[in-house]
mmCIF file of N, CA and C in Angstrom:
data_model
loop_
_atom_site.group_PDB
_atom_site.id
_atom_site.type_symbol
_atom_site.label_atom_id
_atom_site.label_comp_id
_atom_site.label_asym_id
_atom_site.label_seq_id
_atom_site.Cartn_x
_atom_site.Cartn_y
_atom_site.Cartn_z
ATOM 1 N N MET A 1 11.172 -27.467 62.053
ATOM 2 C CA MET A 1 10.660 -27.574 62.742
ATOM 3 C C MET A 1 9.968 -26.404 63.281
ATOM 4 N N THR A 2 8.631 -25.926 63.239
ATOM 5 C CA THR A 2 7.780 -24.201 63.482
ATOM 6 C C THR A 2 8.209 -24.077 65.252
ATOM 7 N N GLN A 3 8.707 -22.519 64.847
ATOM 8 C CA GLN A 3 8.769 -22.606 66.391
ATOM 9 C C GLN A 3 7.573 -21.790 67.241
ATOM 10 N N ARG A 4 6.469 -22.446 68.344
ATOM 11 C CA ARG A 4 5.540 -21.992 68.669
ATOM 12 C C ARG A 4 5.854 -20.501 69.170
ATOM 13 N N SER A 5 4.874 -19.305 69.190
ATOM 14 C CA SER A 5 5.274 -18.093 70.337
ATOM 15 C C SER A 5 4.994 -17.961 70.795
ATOM 16 N N ARG A 6 5.718 -17.526 71.943
ATOM 17 C CA ARG A 6 5.066 -17.553 73.564
ATOM 18 C C ARG A 6 3.744 -16.317 74.147
ATOM 19 N N ARG A 7 3.115 -17.269 74.925
ATOM 20 C CA ARG A 7 2.183 -16.340 75.294
ATOM 21 C C ARG A 7 2.679 -14.977 75.897
ATOM 22 N N LYS A 8 2.156 -13.723 75.807
ATOM 23 C CA LYS A 8 2.513 -12.542 76.721
ATOM 24 C C LYS A 8 2.432 -13.269 77.766
ATOM 25 N N THR A 9 2.782 -12.350 79.125
ATOM 26 C CA THR A 9 2.832 -12.594 80.242
ATOM 27 C C THR A 9 1.233 -11.226 80.488
ATOM 28 N N PRO A 10 0.754 -11.163 81.416
ATOM 29 C CA PRO A 10 -0.035 -9.897 81.880
ATOM 30 C C PRO A 10 0.878 -8.789 82.317
ATOM 31 N N GLU A 11 1.499 -9.078 82.640
ATOM 32 C CA GLU A 11 2.282 -8.087 83.542
ATOM 33 C C GLU A 11 2.842 -7.174 81.392
ATOM 34 N N GLN A 12 3.661 -8.141 80.406
ATOM 35 C CA GLN A 12 4.163 -7.851 79.423
ATOM 36 C C GLN A 12 2.820 -6.852 78.586
ATOM 37 N N ASP A 13 1.900 -7.872 78.608
ATOM 38 C CA ASP A 13 0.996 -6.847 78.064
ATOM 39 C C ASP A 13 0.069 -5.874 78.156
ATOM 40 N N ALA A 14 0.392 -5.846 79.605
ATOM 41 C CA ALA A 14 0.179 -4.436 79.796
ATOM 42 C C ALA A 14 0.842 -3.471 79.856
ATOM 43 N N ILE A 15 2.282 -3.536 79.810
ATOM 44 C CA ILE A 15 3.503 -2.071 79.690
ATOM 45 C C ILE A 15 2.948 -2.136 78.024
ATOM 46 N N ASP A 16 3.000 -3.228 76.949
ATOM 47 C CA ASP A 16 3.168 -3.263 75.772
ATOM 48 C C ASP A 16 1.926 -2.143 75.060
ATOM 49 N N HIS A 17 0.944 -2.177 76.098
ATOM 50 C CA HIS A 17 -0.476 -1.630 75.292
ATOM 51 C C HIS A 17 -0.746 0.204 75.908
ATOM 52 N N ILE A 18 -0.004 0.011 77.417
ATOM 53 C CA ILE A 18 0.258 1.422 78.141
ATOM 54 C C ILE A 18 1.339 2.162 77.199
ATOM 55 N N ILE A 19 2.548 1.858 76.544
ATOM 56 C CA ILE A 19 3.503 2.514 75.812
ATOM 57 C C ILE A 19 2.967 2.618 74.436
ATOM 58 N N LEU A 20 1.767 1.827 74.097
ATOM 59 C CA LEU A 20 1.692 2.319 72.713
ATOM 60 C C LEU A 20 -0.255 3.613 73.244
ATOM 61 N N GLY A 21 -0.299 3.116 73.585
ATOM 62 C CA GLY A 21 -1.432 4.120 74.307
ATOM 63 C C GLY A 21 -2.789 3.847 73.100
ATOM 64 N N ARG A 22 -2.560 2.085 73.632
ATOM 65 C CA ARG A 22 -4.331 1.847 72.946
ATOM 66 C C ARG A 22 -4.718 0.781 73.957
ATOM 67 N N ASP A 23 -5.996 0.917 74.145
ATOM 68 C CA ASP A 23 -6.177 -0.556 75.228
ATOM 69 C C ASP A 23 -6.610 -1.227 73.684
ATOM 70 N N LYS A 24 -7.489 -2.415 74.286
ATOM 71 C CA LYS A 24 -7.769 -3.905 73.811
ATOM 72 C C LYS A 24 -9.528 -3.500 72.806
ATOM 73 N N PRO A 25 -8.944 -4.299 71.484
ATOM 74 C CA PRO A 25 -9.474 -4.453 70.024
ATOM 75 C C PRO A 25 -10.731 -4.714 70.769
ATOM 76 N N PHE A 26 -10.782 -4.980 71.747
ATOM 77 C CA PHE A 26 -12.502 -5.890 72.078
ATOM 78 C C PHE A 26 -12.995 -5.272 73.016
ATOM 79 N N LEU A 27 -12.945 -3.861 73.266
ATOM 80 C CA LEU A 27 -13.261 -3.092 74.805
ATOM 81 C C LEU A 27 -14.178 -1.753 74.206
ATOM 82 N N GLU A 28 -14.717 -1.814 74.324
ATOM 83 C CA GLU A 28 -15.648 -0.255 73.964
ATOM 84 C C GLU A 28 -15.965 0.222 74.957
ATOM 85 N N ALA A 29 -16.401 1.988 75.013
ATOM 86 C CA ALA A 29 -16.365 3.138 75.627
ATOM 87 C C ALA A 29 -17.441 3.291 75.907
ATOM 88 N N ARG A 30 -18.375 3.354 76.682
ATOM 89 C CA ARG A 30 -19.923 3.843 76.522
ATOM 90 C C ARG A 30 -20.432 4.558 77.178
ATOM 91 N N PHE A 31 -21.661 5.351 77.671
ATOM 92 C CA PHE A 31 -22.012 6.316 77.966
ATOM 93 C C PHE A 31 -23.457 5.525 78.595
ATOM 94 N N ILE A 32 -23.676 5.805 79.966
ATOM 95 C CA ILE A 32 -23.938 4.402 80.708
ATOM 96 C C ILE A 32 -25.299 5.212 80.209
ATOM 97 N N ASN A 33 -25.711 6.370 82.135
ATOM 98 C CA ASN A 33 -26.017 7.089 82.215
ATOM 99 C C ASN A 33 -25.258 8.858 82.581
ATOM 100 N N THR A 34 -26.301 9.797 83.464
ATOM 101 C CA THR A 34 -25.987 10.597 83.838
ATOM 102 C C THR A 34 -25.713 10.468 84.981
ATOM 103 N N PHE A 35 -25.741 9.667 85.854
ATOM 104 C CA PHE A 35 -25.705 8.807 87.545
ATOM 105 C C PHE A 35 -24.005 8.404 87.121
ATOM 106 N N LYS A 36 -23.502 7.425 86.462
ATOM 107 C CA LYS A 36 -23.034 6.290 86.833
ATOM 108 C C LYS A 36 -21.628 6.791 85.504
ATOM 109 N N GLY A 37 -21.749 7.992 83.908
ATOM 110 C CA GLY A 37 -21.239 7.554 83.338
ATOM 111 C C GLY A 37 -20.943 6.977 82.574
ATOM 112 N N ARG A 38 -19.708 7.225 82.013
ATOM 113 C CA ARG A 38 -19.379 6.286 81.292
ATOM 114 C C ARG A 38 -18.922 4.810 82.096
ATOM 115 N N GLY A 39 -18.715 3.680 80.755
ATOM 116 C CA GLY A 39 -18.073 2.381 81.419
ATOM 117 C C GLY A 39 -17.552 1.624 80.578
ATOM 118 N N VAL A 40 -16.758 0.215 80.740
ATOM 119 C CA VAL A 40 -16.301 0.011 79.777
ATOM 120 C C VAL A 40 -17.357 -1.296 79.306
ATOM 121 N N PHE A 41 -17.100 -1.899 78.404
ATOM 122 C CA PHE A 41 -18.217 -3.250 77.975
ATOM 123 C C PHE A 41 -17.127 -4.057 77.092
ATOM 124 N N THR A 42 -17.242 -5.245 76.608
ATOM 125 C CA THR A 42 -16.542 -6.284 76.382
ATOM 126 C C THR A 42 -18.119 -7.297 75.870
ATOM 127 N N TRP A 43 -16.825 -7.105 73.926
ATOM 128 C CA TRP A 43 -17.788 -8.746 73.515
ATOM 129 C C TRP A 43 -17.223 -10.538 73.919
ATOM 130 N N GLU A 44 -16.235 -10.397 74.378
ATOM 131 C CA GLU A 44 -15.041 -11.369 74.653
ATOM 132 C C GLU A 44 -15.067 -11.809 75.448
ATOM 133 N N TYR A 45 -15.172 -12.825 76.510
ATOM 134 C CA TYR A 45 -14.857 -13.341 77.274
ATOM 135 C C TYR A 45 -13.380 -12.901 77.722
ATOM 136 N N ILE A 46 -12.889 -13.075 79.164
ATOM 137 C CA ILE A 46 -12.090 -12.723 79.882
ATOM 138 C C ILE A 46 -11.436 -12.950 80.589
ATOM 139 N N ALA A 47 -9.975 -14.442 80.225
ATOM 140 C CA ALA A 47 -9.691 -15.092 81.543
ATOM 141 C C ALA A 47 -9.214 -14.351 82.622
ATOM 142 N N PRO A 48 -9.155 -14.974 83.986
ATOM 143 C CA PRO A 48 -8.208 -14.321 84.831
ATOM 144 C C PRO A 48 -7.097 -14.099 84.705
ATOM 145 N N SER A 49 -6.764 -12.558 85.376
ATOM 146 C CA SER A 49 -5.488 -12.197 85.470
ATOM 147 C C SER A 49 -5.239 -11.832 84.472
ATOM 148 N N THR A 50 -5.650 -11.832 83.241
ATOM 149 C CA THR A 50 -5.995 -10.968 82.385
ATOM 150 C C THR A 50 -5.462 -9.282 82.301
ATOM 151 N N PHE A 51 -5.261 -8.432 81.920
ATOM 152 C CA PHE A 51 -4.847 -7.366 81.860
ATOM 153 C C PHE A 51 -5.396 -7.219 81.144
ATOM 154 N N VAL A 52 -6.792 -6.092 80.983
ATOM 155 C CA VAL A 52 -7.840 -5.210 80.110
ATOM 156 C C VAL A 52 -7.321 -4.104 79.803
ATOM 157 N N VAL A 53 -6.940 -2.943 80.896
ATOM 158 C CA VAL A 53 -6.897 -1.101 80.487
ATOM 159 C C VAL A 53 -6.093 -0.683 81.589
ATOM 160 N N GLU A 54 -6.104 0.380 81.032
ATOM 161 C CA GLU A 54 -4.953 0.743 81.700
ATOM 162 C C GLU A 54 -5.837 1.830 82.273
ATOM 163 N N TYR A 55 -5.629 2.300 83.541
ATOM 164 C CA TYR A 55 -6.708 3.492 83.749
ATOM 165 C C TYR A 55 -5.770 4.823 83.969
ATOM 166 N N ARG A 56 -6.558 5.885 83.789
ATOM 167 C CA ARG A 56 -5.876 7.011 83.159
ATOM 168 C C ARG A 56 -7.134 8.212 83.916
ATOM 169 N N GLY A 57 -7.094 7.849 84.712
ATOM 170 C CA GLY A 57 -7.788 9.133 85.482
ATOM 171 C C GLY A 57 -7.571 8.912 86.672
ATOM 172 N N ILE A 58 -8.004 10.187 87.785
ATOM 173 C CA ILE A 58 -7.263 10.776 89.467
ATOM 174 C C ILE A 58 -7.366 10.094 90.212
ATOM 175 N N PHE A 59 -6.203 9.613 90.968
ATOM 176 C CA PHE A 59 -6.485 8.709 91.490
ATOM 177 C C PHE A 59 -6.466 9.226 93.435
ATOM 178 N N GLY A 60 -7.018 8.851 94.117
ATOM 179 C CA GLY A 60 -7.191 9.335 95.286
ATOM 180 C C GLY A 60 -7.134 8.270 96.351
ATOM 181 N N VAL A 61 -6.644 8.305 97.863
ATOM 182 C CA VAL A 61 -6.828 7.381 98.816
ATOM 183 C C VAL A 61 -8.421 7.346 100.062
ATOM 184 N N SER A 62 -8.171 6.166 99.891
ATOM 185 C CA SER A 62 -9.879 6.063 100.716
ATOM 186 C C SER A 62 -10.392 7.579 101.776
ATOM 187 N N GLU A 63 -9.196 7.476 101.855
ATOM 188 C CA GLU A 63 -9.446 8.706 103.171
ATOM 189 C C GLU A 63 -10.885 10.064 102.700
ATOM 190 N N ASP A 64 -9.882 10.244 101.461
ATOM 191 C CA ASP A 64 -10.025 11.473 100.547
ATOM 192 C C ASP A 64 -11.985 10.950 100.101
ATOM 193 N N LEU A 65 -12.044 10.503 100.196
ATOM 194 C CA LEU A 65 -13.393 10.034 99.247
ATOM 195 C C LEU A 65 -14.418 10.524 99.693
ATOM 196 N N ASP A 66 -15.536 10.886 99.146
ATOM 197 C CA ASP A 66 -16.392 10.950 99.645
ATOM 198 C C ASP A 66 -17.886 9.789 99.848
ATOM 199 N N VAL A 67 -16.987 9.669 100.470
ATOM 200 C CA VAL A 67 -18.093 7.574 100.541
ATOM 201 C C VAL A 67 -19.944 7.999 100.879
ATOM 202 N N LYS A 68 -20.140 8.601 101.099
ATOM 203 C CA LYS A 68 -21.720 9.428 101.921
ATOM 204 C C LYS A 68 -22.321 9.518 100.278
ATOM 205 N N ASN A 69 -21.952 10.644 99.736
ATOM 206 C CA ASN A 69 -22.413 10.653 98.377
ATOM 207 C C ASN A 69 -21.980 10.389 97.137
ATOM 208 N N ASN A 70 -21.323 9.237 97.551
ATOM 209 C CA ASN A 70 -20.559 7.754 95.975
ATOM 210 C C ASN A 70 -20.492 8.442 94.747
ATOM 211 N N ILE A 71 -19.657 8.920 95.754
ATOM 212 C CA ILE A 71 -17.889 10.476 94.626
ATOM 213 C C ILE A 71 -17.085 9.146 94.323
ATOM 214 N N PHE A 72 -16.908 8.265 94.231
ATOM 215 C CA PHE A 72 -16.191 7.219 93.155
ATOM 216 C C PHE A 72 -16.372 6.236 92.727
ATOM 217 N N LEU A 73 -15.741 5.550 91.841
ATOM 218 C CA LEU A 73 -16.117 4.137 91.146
ATOM 219 C C LEU A 73 -15.759 3.284 91.888
ATOM 220 N N PHE A 74 -15.061 2.815 91.960
ATOM 221 C CA PHE A 74 -14.323 1.632 92.897
ATOM 222 C C PHE A 74 -12.987 1.570 94.575
ATOM 223 N N ASP A 75 -12.544 0.856 94.792
ATOM 224 C CA ASP A 75 -12.062 0.588 95.639
ATOM 225 C C ASP A 75 -11.064 -0.026 95.406
ATOM 226 N N PHE A 76 -9.392 -0.105 95.533
ATOM 227 C CA PHE A 76 -8.484 -1.573 95.875
ATOM 228 C C PHE A 76 -6.721 -1.371 96.471
ATOM 229 N N ILE A 77 -6.978 -2.525 96.691
ATOM 230 C CA ILE A 77 -5.713 -2.021 97.699
ATOM 231 C C ILE A 77 -4.739 -2.629 96.497
ATOM 232 N N TRP A 78 -3.686 -2.049 96.405
ATOM 233 C CA TRP A 78 -3.063 -1.481 95.939
ATOM 234 C C TRP A 78 -1.058 -1.731 96.761
ATOM 235 N N SER A 79 0.187 -2.965 96.773
ATOM 236 C CA SER A 79 1.072 -2.026 97.202
ATOM 237 C C SER A 79 0.847 -1.716 98.414
ATOM 238 N N GLY A 80 -0.023 -1.946 99.534
ATOM 239 C CA GLY A 80 -0.015 -1.936 100.445
ATOM 240 C C GLY A 80 -0.577 -0.506 100.517
ATOM 241 N N MET A 81 -1.113 0.260 99.933
ATOM 242 C CA MET A 81 -2.946 1.627 100.025
ATOM 243 C C MET A 81 -4.146 1.257 99.554
ATOM 244 N N HIS A 82 -4.960 2.058 100.121
ATOM 245 C CA HIS A 82 -5.863 2.215 99.829
ATOM 246 C C HIS A 82 -6.380 2.899 98.949
ATOM 247 N N PHE A 83 -7.213 2.585 97.823
ATOM 248 C CA PHE A 83 -7.851 3.614 96.871
ATOM 249 C C PHE A 83 -8.460 3.431 96.238
#
């Protein structure tokens, strides 16, 4: 009887990629323009709740952001903090 391999949880997939310091093979970083800078693109469907990439930049709390001049890329809430 053949044994079925178990799918990794998104958390385990994230841990594996972070430890190895590798990005998913279907992702590509590309320069967009001087205003936006670089972006991450894919040519494959990404299912909801899938680990995609580890952010390796600088985090700042929302109060410290320069909203008037759009000096941030995105914001999110994690563990009760707004980044």
